[in-house]
């Protein structure tokens, strides 16, 4: 399967973001990609979270997702993108990754579990956490993808749960906040989650200045198959699923995993 990670520089202009998603999707489809992954907050983004995210929120059957579904259908791709989803709390929407099948139907929606309350920011002041910590997966072309968002990458338990739920590719959408060693951490943690679980990791990250870029695709042994720099763009890689089986034969980490209990 050929997978693309797209790297836009999203802003608070929803129409412009949707146009950029459509443009990069067309480019990815032209490169033969079957699945195209966009980052967290692909349809609405600012340097810091504020009350405008609530005003930008829409339900998953609203106009923003309808446009994403149309783009998926037009290019015959599975499209995954970060949206601001209306929640029961009017002032605190969900940070959601929505996946659309080639026929435009909603294949999955993952609401971010681990909100970014770190580095002096408090995502939880403006965003509601997922009501459930259950792993979310979807199938595309016979391949199972597991959804993760940004700060989730620092919590290996979620990646492990997705692998045990059958995920062969961790589809990671991010807007990784810049800072000292942050690019190194993004690449290291992405490789670690691939190695930890003997799966592929496809990580799409927002471009600078809001984020760090460095969108990537990593194989189950930690080999970087594709990597973008700081500029907006698209990169593709062919995923050889036999690589998962051969890696797990050598390192049967999923089969052998035992989670120690912290309770007496």
Coordinates of C-alpha atoms in Angstrom, one line a residue, residues 55-248:
X55 CA -16.6 29.2 17.4
X56 CA -15.0 27.2 14.5
X57 CA -16.3 23.9 15.7
X58 CA -18.8 21.9 13.6
X59 CA -20.4 18.5 13.9
X60 CA -18.9 15.7 11.8
X61 CA -21.9 16.0 9.4
X62 CA -21.3 19.7 9.0
X63 CA -19.9 21.6 6.0
X64 CA -16.2 21.2 6.8
X65 CA -16.4 17.4 7.0
X66 CA -18.6 17.4 3.9
X67 CA -15.9 19.2 2.0
X68 CA -13.3 16.7 3.3
X69 CA -15.5 13.8 2.2
X70 CA -15.9 15.4 -1.2
X71 CA -12.1 15.6 -1.6
X72 CA -11.7 11.9 -0.6
X73 CA -14.4 10.9 -3.1
X74 CA -13.1 13.1 -5.9
X75 CA -9.6 11.6 -5.7
X76 CA -10.6 8.0 -4.7
X77 CA -8.5 8.1 -1.6
X78 CA -8.9 7.5 2.1
X79 CA -8.3 11.0 3.7
X80 CA -7.5 11.6 7.4
X81 CA -7.5 15.1 8.7
X82 CA -7.7 16.9 12.0
X83 CA -10.9 18.9 12.6
X84 CA -12.5 20.9 15.4
X85 CA -15.6 18.9 16.3
X86 CA -18.5 20.3 18.2
X87 CA -19.0 18.6 21.6
X88 CA -21.7 18.7 24.3
X89 CA -19.7 21.4 26.0
X90 CA -20.3 24.5 23.7
X91 CA -17.1 26.3 24.8
X92 CA -14.8 23.2 24.6
X93 CA -15.0 21.2 21.3
X94 CA -13.2 18.0 20.5
X95 CA -9.8 17.8 18.8
X96 CA -10.7 15.1 16.3
X97 CA -9.1 13.1 13.6
X98 CA -11.7 12.2 11.0
X99 CA -11.1 9.5 8.4
X100 CA -13.1 9.4 5.1
X101 CA -13.3 6.5 2.8
X102 CA -12.9 6.8 -1.0
X103 CA -16.7 6.8 -1.3
X104 CA -16.8 9.8 1.1
X105 CA -18.3 8.0 4.0
X106 CA -16.9 8.6 7.5
X107 CA -14.7 5.6 8.3
X108 CA -13.7 6.6 11.8
X109 CA -13.4 9.6 14.2
X110 CA -10.9 9.7 17.0
X111 CA -11.2 12.4 19.7
X112 CA -7.8 13.2 21.3
X113 CA -7.3 11.5 24.6
X114 CA -4.2 13.2 25.9
X115 CA -4.6 17.0 25.8
X116 CA -1.5 19.1 25.6
X117 CA -1.2 20.6 29.1
X118 CA 2.5 21.2 28.9
X119 CA 5.2 23.7 28.0
X120 CA 3.1 26.5 29.5
X121 CA 0.0 25.6 27.4
X122 CA -3.3 24.2 28.5
X123 CA -5.2 22.6 25.7
X124 CA -7.8 21.4 28.2
X125 CA -8.9 25.0 28.8
X126 CA -10.3 25.1 25.3
X127 CA -10.8 21.5 24.2
X128 CA -12.7 18.6 25.7
X129 CA -10.9 15.3 26.1
X130 CA -12.3 12.1 24.5
X131 CA -15.1 10.7 26.6
X132 CA -13.6 7.2 26.1
X133 CA -10.0 6.0 26.1
X134 CA -10.8 3.1 23.7
X135 CA -8.4 2.8 20.7
X136 CA -9.9 3.8 17.4
X137 CA -9.0 1.9 14.2
X138 CA -10.3 1.8 10.6
X139 CA -9.5 -0.4 7.5
X140 CA -8.4 0.9 4.2
X141 CA -7.4 -1.4 1.3
X142 CA -7.2 -4.3 3.7
X143 CA -4.8 -2.5 6.0
X144 CA -5.8 -1.6 9.6
X145 CA -4.9 2.0 10.7
X146 CA -4.9 3.2 14.3
X147 CA -5.4 6.9 15.1
X148 CA -3.3 9.0 17.4
X149 CA -3.0 12.7 17.9
X150 CA 0.2 14.7 18.7
X151 CA 0.8 14.5 22.5
X152 CA -0.6 10.9 22.5
X153 CA 2.8 10.0 21.0
X154 CA 4.4 10.5 24.5
X155 CA 2.1 7.8 26.0
X156 CA 3.2 4.4 24.7
X157 CA 0.1 2.7 26.2
X158 CA -2.1 4.0 23.5
X159 CA 0.1 2.8 20.7
X160 CA 0.3 -0.6 22.4
X161 CA -3.5 -0.7 22.7
X162 CA -3.9 0.2 19.0
X163 CA -1.4 -2.6 18.0
X164 CA -3.3 -5.1 20.1
X165 CA -6.5 -3.9 18.4
X166 CA -4.9 -5.0 15.1
X167 CA -3.4 -1.7 13.9
X168 CA -0.7 -2.2 11.3
X169 CA -0.1 1.5 10.8
X170 CA -0.2 4.2 13.4
X171 CA -1.7 7.2 11.7
X172 CA -0.5 10.2 13.7
X173 CA -1.7 13.7 13.2
X174 CA 0.2 16.4 15.0
X175 CA 0.9 20.1 15.5
X176 CA 4.0 19.6 17.5
X177 CA 4.9 22.7 19.4
X178 CA 8.4 24.0 18.6
X179 CA 11.1 24.2 21.2
X180 CA 14.5 22.9 22.3
X181 CA 15.0 19.3 21.1
X182 CA 11.4 19.1 20.0
X183 CA 12.2 18.0 16.5
X184 CA 14.5 15.3 17.8
X185 CA 11.9 14.2 20.3
X186 CA 9.2 13.9 17.5
X187 CA 11.4 11.8 15.4
X188 CA 12.7 9.6 18.3
X189 CA 9.3 9.0 19.7
X190 CA 7.8 8.2 16.3
X191 CA 10.5 5.6 15.7
X192 CA 10.1 4.3 19.3
X193 CA 6.4 3.7 18.8
X194 CA 7.1 1.8 15.6
X195 CA 9.8 -0.3 17.2
X196 CA 7.8 -0.9 20.4
X197 CA 4.9 -2.4 18.5
X198 CA 6.5 -3.6 15.2
X199 CA 4.2 -1.4 13.2
X200 CA 4.5 1.4 10.7
X201 CA 4.1 5.0 11.8
X202 CA 2.9 7.6 9.5
X203 CA 3.1 11.0 11.1
X204 CA 1.8 14.2 9.6
X205 CA 2.8 17.4 11.3
X206 CA 1.9 21.1 10.7
X207 CA 4.6 23.1 9.0
X208 CA 6.4 26.0 10.7
X209 CA 6.0 28.5 12.1
X210 CA 3.2 27.0 14.3
X211 CA 4.8 23.6 14.3
X212 CA 8.0 21.8 13.3
X213 CA 7.2 20.1 10.1
X214 CA 9.3 16.9 9.8
X215 CA 6.3 14.7 8.7
X216 CA 7.6 11.2 8.3
X217 CA 6.9 7.5 7.6
X218 CA 8.7 4.9 9.6
X219 CA 8.8 1.1 9.2
X220 CA 8.5 -1.5 12.0
X221 CA 12.3 -1.7 12.5
X222 CA 12.6 2.1 12.9
X223 CA 13.9 2.8 9.4
X224 CA 12.7 6.2 8.1
X225 CA 11.1 5.6 4.7
X226 CA 10.1 9.2 4.0
X227 CA 10.8 12.5 5.7
X228 CA 9.8 16.1 4.9
X229 CA 11.7 19.2 6.0
X230 CA 10.1 22.4 7.2
X231 CA 8.3 23.4 4.0
X232 CA 4.7 22.4 3.2
X233 CA 4.4 19.5 0.9
X234 CA 3.6 15.8 0.4
X235 CA 5.8 12.6 0.7
X236 CA 4.8 9.0 0.0
X237 CA 6.1 5.6 0.8
X238 CA 5.1 2.0 -0.1
X239 CA 4.3 -0.1 3.0
X240 CA 5.4 -3.7 2.7
X241 CA 3.1 -5.4 5.3
X242 CA 5.3 -8.5 5.3
X243 CA 7.8 -6.3 7.1
X244 CA 5.5 -6.4 10.2
X245 CA 5.4 -10.2 10.2
X246 CA 9.1 -10.6 9.7
X247 CA 9.8 -8.1 12.5
X248 CA 7.4 -9.8 14.9

